[in-house]
CSV table of C-alpha atoms in Angstrom, one decimal:
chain,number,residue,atom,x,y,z
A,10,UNK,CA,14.2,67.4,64.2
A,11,UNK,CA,12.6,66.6,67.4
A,12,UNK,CA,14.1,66.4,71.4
A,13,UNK,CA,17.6,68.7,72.6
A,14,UNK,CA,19.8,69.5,70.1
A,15,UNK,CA,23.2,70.6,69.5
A,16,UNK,CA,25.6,72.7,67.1
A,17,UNK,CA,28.0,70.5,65.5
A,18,UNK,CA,31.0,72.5,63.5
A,19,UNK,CA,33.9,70.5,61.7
A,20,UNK,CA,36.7,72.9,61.2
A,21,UNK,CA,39.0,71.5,58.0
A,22,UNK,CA,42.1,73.3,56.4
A,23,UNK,CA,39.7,74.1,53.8
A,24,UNK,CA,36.2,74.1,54.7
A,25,UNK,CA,34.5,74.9,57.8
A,26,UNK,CA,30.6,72.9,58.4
A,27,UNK,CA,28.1,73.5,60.8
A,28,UNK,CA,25.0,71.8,61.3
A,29,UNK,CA,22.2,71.0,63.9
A,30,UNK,CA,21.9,67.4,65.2
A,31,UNK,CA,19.3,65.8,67.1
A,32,UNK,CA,19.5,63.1,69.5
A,33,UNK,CA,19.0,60.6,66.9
A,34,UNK,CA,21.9,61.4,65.1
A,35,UNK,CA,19.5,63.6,62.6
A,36,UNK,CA,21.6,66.6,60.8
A,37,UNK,CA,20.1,69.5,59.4
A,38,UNK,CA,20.2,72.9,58.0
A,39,UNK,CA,24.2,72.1,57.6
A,40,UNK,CA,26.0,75.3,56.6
A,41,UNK,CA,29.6,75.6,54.7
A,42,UNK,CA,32.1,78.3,54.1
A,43,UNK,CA,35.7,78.6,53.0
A,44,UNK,CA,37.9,78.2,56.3
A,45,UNK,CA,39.6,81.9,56.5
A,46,UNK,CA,43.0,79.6,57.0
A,47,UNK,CA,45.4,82.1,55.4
A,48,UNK,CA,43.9,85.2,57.8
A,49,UNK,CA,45.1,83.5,60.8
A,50,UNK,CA,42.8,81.8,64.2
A,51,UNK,CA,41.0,85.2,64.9
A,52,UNK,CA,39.4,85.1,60.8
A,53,UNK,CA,38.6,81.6,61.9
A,54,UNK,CA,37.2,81.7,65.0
A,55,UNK,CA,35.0,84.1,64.2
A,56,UNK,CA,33.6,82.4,60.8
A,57,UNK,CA,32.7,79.4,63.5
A,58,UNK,CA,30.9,81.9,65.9
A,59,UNK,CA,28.9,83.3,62.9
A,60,UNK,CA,27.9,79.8,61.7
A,61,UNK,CA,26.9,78.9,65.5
A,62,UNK,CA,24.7,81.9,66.3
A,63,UNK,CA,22.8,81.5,62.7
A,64,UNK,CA,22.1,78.2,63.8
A,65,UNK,CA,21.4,78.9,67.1
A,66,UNK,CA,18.7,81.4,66.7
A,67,UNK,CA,17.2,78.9,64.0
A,68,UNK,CA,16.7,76.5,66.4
A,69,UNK,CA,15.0,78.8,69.0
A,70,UNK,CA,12.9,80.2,66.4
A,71,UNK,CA,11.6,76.6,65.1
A,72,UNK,CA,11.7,74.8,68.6
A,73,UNK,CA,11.8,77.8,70.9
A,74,UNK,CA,14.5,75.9,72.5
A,75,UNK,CA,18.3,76.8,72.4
A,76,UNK,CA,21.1,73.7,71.6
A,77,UNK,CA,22.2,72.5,75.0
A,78,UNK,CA,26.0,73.1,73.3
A,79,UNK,CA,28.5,73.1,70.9
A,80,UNK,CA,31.0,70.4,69.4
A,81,UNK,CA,33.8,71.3,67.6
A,82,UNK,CA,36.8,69.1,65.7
A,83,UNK,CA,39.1,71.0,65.0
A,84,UNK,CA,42.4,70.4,62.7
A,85,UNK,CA,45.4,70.1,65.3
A,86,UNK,CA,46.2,68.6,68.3
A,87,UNK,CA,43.1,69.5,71.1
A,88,UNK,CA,43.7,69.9,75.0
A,89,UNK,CA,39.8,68.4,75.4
A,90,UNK,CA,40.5,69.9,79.1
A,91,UNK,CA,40.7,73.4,78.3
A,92,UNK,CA,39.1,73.1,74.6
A,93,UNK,CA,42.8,74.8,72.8
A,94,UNK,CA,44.3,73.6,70.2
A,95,UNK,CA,47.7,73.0,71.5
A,96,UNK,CA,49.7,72.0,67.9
A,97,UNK,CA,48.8,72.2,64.2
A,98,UNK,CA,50.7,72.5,60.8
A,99,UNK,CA,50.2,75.5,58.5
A,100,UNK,CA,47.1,74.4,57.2
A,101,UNK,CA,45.5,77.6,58.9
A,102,UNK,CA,47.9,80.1,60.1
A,103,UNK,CA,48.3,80.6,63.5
A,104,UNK,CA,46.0,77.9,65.0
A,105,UNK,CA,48.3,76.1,67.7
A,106,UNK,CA,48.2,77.9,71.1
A,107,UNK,CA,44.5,79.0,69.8
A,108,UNK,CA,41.9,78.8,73.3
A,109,UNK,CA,39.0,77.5,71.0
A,110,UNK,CA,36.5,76.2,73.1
A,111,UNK,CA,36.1,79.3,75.6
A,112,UNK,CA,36.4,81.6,72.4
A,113,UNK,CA,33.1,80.2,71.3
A,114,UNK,CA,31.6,79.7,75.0
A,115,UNK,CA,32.0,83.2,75.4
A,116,UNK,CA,31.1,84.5,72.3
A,117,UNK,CA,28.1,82.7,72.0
A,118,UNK,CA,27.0,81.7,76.0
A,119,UNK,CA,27.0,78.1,75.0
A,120,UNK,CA,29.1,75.2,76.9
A,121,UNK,CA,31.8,74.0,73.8
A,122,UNK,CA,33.3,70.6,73.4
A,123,UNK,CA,36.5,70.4,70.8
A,124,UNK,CA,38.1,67.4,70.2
A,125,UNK,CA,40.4,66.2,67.0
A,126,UNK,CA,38.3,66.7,63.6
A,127,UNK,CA,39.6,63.3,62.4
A,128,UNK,CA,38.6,61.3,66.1
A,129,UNK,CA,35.5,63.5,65.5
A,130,UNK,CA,35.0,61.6,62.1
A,131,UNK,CA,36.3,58.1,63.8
A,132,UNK,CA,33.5,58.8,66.7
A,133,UNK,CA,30.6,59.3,64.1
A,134,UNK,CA,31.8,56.4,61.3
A,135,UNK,CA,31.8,53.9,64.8
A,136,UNK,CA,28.2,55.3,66.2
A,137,UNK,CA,26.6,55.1,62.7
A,138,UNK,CA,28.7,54.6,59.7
A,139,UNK,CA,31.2,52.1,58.5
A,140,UNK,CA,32.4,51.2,62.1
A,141,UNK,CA,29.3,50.6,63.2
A,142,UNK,CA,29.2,47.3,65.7
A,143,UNK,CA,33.2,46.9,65.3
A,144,UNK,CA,35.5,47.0,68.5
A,145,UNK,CA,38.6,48.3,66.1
A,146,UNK,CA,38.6,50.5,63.6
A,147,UNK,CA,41.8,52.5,61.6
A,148,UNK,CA,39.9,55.3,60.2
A,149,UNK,CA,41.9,56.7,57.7
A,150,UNK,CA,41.2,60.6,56.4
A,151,UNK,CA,42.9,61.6,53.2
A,152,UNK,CA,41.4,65.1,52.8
A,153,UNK,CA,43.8,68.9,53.1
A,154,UNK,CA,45.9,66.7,54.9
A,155,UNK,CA,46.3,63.2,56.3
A,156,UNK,CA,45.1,62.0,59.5
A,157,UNK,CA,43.3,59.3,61.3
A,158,UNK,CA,42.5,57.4,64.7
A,159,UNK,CA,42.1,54.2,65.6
A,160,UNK,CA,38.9,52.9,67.6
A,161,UNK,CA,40.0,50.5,70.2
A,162,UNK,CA,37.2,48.5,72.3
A,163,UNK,CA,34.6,50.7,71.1
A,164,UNK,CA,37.0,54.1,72.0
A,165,UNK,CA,39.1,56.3,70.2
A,166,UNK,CA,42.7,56.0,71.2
A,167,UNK,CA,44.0,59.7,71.3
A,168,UNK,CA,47.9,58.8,73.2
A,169,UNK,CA,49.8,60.3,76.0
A,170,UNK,CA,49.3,64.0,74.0
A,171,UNK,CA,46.5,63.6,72.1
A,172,UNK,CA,48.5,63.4,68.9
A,173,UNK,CA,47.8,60.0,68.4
A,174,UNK,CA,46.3,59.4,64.5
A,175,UNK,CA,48.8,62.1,63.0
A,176,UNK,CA,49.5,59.0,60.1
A,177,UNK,CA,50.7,61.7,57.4
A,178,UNK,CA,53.7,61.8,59.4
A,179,UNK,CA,55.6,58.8,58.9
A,180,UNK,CA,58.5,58.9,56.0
A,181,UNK,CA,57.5,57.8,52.5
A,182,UNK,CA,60.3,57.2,50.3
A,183,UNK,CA,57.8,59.1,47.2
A,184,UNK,CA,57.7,62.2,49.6
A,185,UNK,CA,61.7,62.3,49.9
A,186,UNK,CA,62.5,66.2,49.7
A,187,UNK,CA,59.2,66.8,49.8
A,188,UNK,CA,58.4,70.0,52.2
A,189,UNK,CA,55.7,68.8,54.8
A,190,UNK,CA,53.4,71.4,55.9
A,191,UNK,CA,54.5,70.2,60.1
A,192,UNK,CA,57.9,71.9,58.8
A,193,UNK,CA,59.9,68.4,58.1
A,194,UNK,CA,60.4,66.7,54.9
A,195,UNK,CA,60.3,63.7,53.3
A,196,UNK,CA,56.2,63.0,54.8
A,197,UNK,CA,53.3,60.8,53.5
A,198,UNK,CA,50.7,63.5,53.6
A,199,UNK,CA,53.1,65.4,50.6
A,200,UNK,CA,52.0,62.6,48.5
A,201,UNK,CA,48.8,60.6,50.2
A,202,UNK,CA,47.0,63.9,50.7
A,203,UNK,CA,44.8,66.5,48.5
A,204,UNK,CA,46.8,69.0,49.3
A,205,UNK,CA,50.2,66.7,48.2
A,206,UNK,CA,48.1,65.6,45.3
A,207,UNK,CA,48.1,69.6,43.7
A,208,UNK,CA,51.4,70.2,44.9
A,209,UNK,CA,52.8,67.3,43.1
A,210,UNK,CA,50.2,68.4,39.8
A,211,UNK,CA,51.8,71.7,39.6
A,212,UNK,CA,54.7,70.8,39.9
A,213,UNK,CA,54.3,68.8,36.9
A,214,UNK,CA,53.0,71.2,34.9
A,215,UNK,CA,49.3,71.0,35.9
A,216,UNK,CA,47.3,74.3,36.2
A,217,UNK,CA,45.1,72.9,38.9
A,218,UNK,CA,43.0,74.7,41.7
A,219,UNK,CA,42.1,71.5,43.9
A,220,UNK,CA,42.3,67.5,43.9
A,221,UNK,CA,38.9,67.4,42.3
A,222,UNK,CA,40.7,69.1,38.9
A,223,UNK,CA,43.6,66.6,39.2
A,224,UNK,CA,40.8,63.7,39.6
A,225,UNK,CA,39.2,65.7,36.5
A,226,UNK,CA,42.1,66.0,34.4
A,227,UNK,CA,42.7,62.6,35.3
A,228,UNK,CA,39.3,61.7,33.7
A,229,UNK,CA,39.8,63.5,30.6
A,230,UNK,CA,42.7,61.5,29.7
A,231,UNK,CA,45.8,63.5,31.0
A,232,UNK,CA,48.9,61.1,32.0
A,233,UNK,CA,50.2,63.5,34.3
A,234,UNK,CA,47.6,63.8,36.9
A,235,UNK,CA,46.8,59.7,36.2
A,236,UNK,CA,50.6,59.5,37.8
A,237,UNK,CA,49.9,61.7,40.2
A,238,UNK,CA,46.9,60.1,41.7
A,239,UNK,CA,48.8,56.0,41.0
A,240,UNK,CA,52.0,57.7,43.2
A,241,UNK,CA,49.2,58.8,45.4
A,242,UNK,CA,47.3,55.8,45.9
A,243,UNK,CA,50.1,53.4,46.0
A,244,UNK,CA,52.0,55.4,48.8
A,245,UNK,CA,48.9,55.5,51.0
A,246,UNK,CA,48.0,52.0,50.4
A,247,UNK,CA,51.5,50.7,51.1
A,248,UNK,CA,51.0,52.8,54.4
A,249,UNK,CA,47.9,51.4,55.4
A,250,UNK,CA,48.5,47.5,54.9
A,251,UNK,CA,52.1,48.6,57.7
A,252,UNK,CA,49.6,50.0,59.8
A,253,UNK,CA,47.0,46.7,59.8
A,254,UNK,CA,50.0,45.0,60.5
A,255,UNK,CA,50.8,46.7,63.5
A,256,UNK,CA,47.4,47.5,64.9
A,257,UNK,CA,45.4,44.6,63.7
A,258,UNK,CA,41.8,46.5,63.0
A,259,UNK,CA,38.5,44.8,62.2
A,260,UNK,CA,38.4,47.1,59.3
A,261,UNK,CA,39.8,50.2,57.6
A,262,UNK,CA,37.3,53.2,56.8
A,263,UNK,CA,38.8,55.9,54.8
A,264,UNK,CA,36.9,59.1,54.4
A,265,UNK,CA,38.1,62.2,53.0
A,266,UNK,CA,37.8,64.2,49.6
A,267,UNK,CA,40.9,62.1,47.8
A,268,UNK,CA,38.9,59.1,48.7
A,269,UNK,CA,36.5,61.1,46.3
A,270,UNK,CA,39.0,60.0,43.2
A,271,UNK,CA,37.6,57.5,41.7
A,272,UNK,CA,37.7,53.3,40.8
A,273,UNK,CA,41.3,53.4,39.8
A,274,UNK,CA,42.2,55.2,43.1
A,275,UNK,CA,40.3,52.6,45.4
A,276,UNK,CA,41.6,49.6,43.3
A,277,UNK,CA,44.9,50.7,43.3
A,278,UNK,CA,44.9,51.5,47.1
A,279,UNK,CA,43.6,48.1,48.2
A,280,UNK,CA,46.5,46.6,45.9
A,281,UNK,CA,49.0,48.3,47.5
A,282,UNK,CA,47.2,47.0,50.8
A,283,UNK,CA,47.5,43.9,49.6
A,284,UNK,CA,51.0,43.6,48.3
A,285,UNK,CA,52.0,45.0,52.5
A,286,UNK,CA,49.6,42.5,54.7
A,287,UNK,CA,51.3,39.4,56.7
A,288,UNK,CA,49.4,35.9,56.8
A,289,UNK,CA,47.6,36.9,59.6
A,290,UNK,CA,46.1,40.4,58.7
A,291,UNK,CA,44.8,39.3,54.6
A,292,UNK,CA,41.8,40.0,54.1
A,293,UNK,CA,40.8,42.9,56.4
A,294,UNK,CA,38.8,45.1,54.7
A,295,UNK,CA,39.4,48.8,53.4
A,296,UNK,CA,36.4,50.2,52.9
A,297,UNK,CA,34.7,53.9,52.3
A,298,UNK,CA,33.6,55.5,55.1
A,299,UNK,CA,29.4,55.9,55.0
A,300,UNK,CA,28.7,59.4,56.5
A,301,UNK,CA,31.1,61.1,54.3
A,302,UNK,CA,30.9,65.0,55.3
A,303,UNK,CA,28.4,64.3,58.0
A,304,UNK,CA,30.7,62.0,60.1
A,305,UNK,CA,32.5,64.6,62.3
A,306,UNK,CA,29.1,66.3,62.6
A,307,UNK,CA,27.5,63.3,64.1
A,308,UNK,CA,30.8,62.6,66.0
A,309,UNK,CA,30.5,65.9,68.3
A,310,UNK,CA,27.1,65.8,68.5
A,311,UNK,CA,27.2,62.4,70.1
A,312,UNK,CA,29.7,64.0,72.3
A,313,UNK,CA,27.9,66.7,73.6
A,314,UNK,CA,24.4,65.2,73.7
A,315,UNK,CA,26.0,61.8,74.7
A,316,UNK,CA,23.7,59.8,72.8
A,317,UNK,CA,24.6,56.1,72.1
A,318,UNK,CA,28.2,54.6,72.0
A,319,UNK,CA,30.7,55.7,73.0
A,320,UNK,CA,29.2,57.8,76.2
A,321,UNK,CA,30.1,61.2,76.5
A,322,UNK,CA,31.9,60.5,79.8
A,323,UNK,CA,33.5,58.0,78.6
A,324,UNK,CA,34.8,59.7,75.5
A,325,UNK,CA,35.7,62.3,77.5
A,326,UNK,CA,38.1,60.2,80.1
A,327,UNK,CA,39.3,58.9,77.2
A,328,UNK,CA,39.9,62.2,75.3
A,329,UNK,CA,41.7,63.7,78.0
């Protein structure tokens, strides 16, 4: 790594990353541990101060420099203003009404920027990944939960609240009765989601820990979880070819672990795509996203070291 750096973390209802990023959009010595989501936003918090500082002092000790800041995306819905996390689902107990960003300033004397996990992954697919050179994007993120954001003239739209992207929580006629974890019913992410993917696998029978061992079973010739993942996929594509008809992007990037499931999964997806899309909108493309993991890393690093497109100014009138 050469020039300023900073610490990029990407908290997730599961996993929380860390990493050092250069200005060039370089990411090393990336660090992962189990988000403590059960224990509540104190467990959490400090699991992201521990990550920073290890990172921190590596920096000084290679470069004798310190990382001019930290960026953090967060699950939830982010006050960029005041860095807190203003709503959230269960996913991590506790987290809405959480002041974040001056919970790591503080703890670690180093100036925080949080925004959206899933408009940090949009940011970092549009600067280097999938959305690279397009002026729209729908970035869809099928991972604990289901989110997105949608890139609009090169910025991420984030609505009057900052809740814009929340695209697990629209009805889906598979998910009726379905508990959501926002407290309603009857929500895509119960079935287009890992999270909804084990849910729905135990409650068929499945002794699964995670969607990988649904994907797995899945693999090994078990019906069940091959239902599971076809409800899955054909809900979320269904759901995406209604929201290229309404928003019209140059192309559709999902990321995510259930975008981890597999050929059938992706073909069955883009059929369901398909089978939704008006004259005008065949043909727009629904692609992988390229950065995988990395994308929310490089999306608030380019924040905080406002390298490249979008500028960090810009993101940030935007973003609040």
């Amino acid at each position: 790594m050469s020039g300023a750096s900073a610490v990029a973390v990407d908290i997730g209802g599961t996993k929380t990353s860390a990493a050092l990023v250069d200005e060039g959009g370089r990411v090393a010595s990336t660090s992962t541990v189990a988000t403590p989501a059960a224990a509540g936003s104190a467990a959490v918090v400090a699991a992201v101060v521990s990550l920073v500082r290890s990172l921190a002092a590596e920096e000084a000790a290679r470069s004798g420099r310190r990382p001019v800041g930290i960026g953090i995306g967060s699950a939830g819905v982010v006050d960029t203003v005041s860095g807190s996390v203003v709503a959230a689902t269960d996913h991590i107990a506790q987290w809405a009404g959480t002041p974040l960003g001056p919970l790591v300033a503080e703890a670690t004397g180093l100036p925080t920027t949080v925004v959206n996990d899933v408009h940090a992954h949009a940011v970092g697919e549009l600067v280097g990944g999938a959305g690279r050179g397009c002026e729209s994007v729908l970035l869809v993120a099928a991972g604990t939960g289901l989110g997105g954001a949608f890139v609009l003239d090169g910025r991420v739209v984030t609505g009057a609240r900052g809740a814009s992207g929340h695209l697990g929580h629209v009805p889906c006629a598979e998910a009726a009765g379905l508990r959501c974890a926002c407290g309603a019913t009857g929500h895509l992410e119960c079935v287009a989601s890992g999270g909804g993917v084990v849910a729905m696998a135990r409650a068929r029978g499945c002794d699964v820990a995670d969607a990988r061992s649904v994907v797995r079973l899945a693999e090994q010739g078990s019906s069940t979880a091959r239902e599971v993942l076809d409800l899955s996929a054909d809900a979320l594509g269904a759901a995406i070819g209604g929201w290229v008809n309404t928003l019209d992007p140059e192309v559709v990037v999902v990321t995510g672990g259930l975008s981890e499931a597999g050929p059938r999964w992706w073909e069955r997806v883009r059929a369901a795509v398909d089978g939704e899309l008006v004259a005008a909108t065949r043909g727009c493309p629904v692609v992988p996203a390229v950065l995988g993991r990395e994308a929310a890393l490089v999306g608030v690093a380019t924040l905080v070291l406002g390298r490249g497109a979008p500028s960090l100014d810009a993101m940030t009138t935007v973003l609040s």
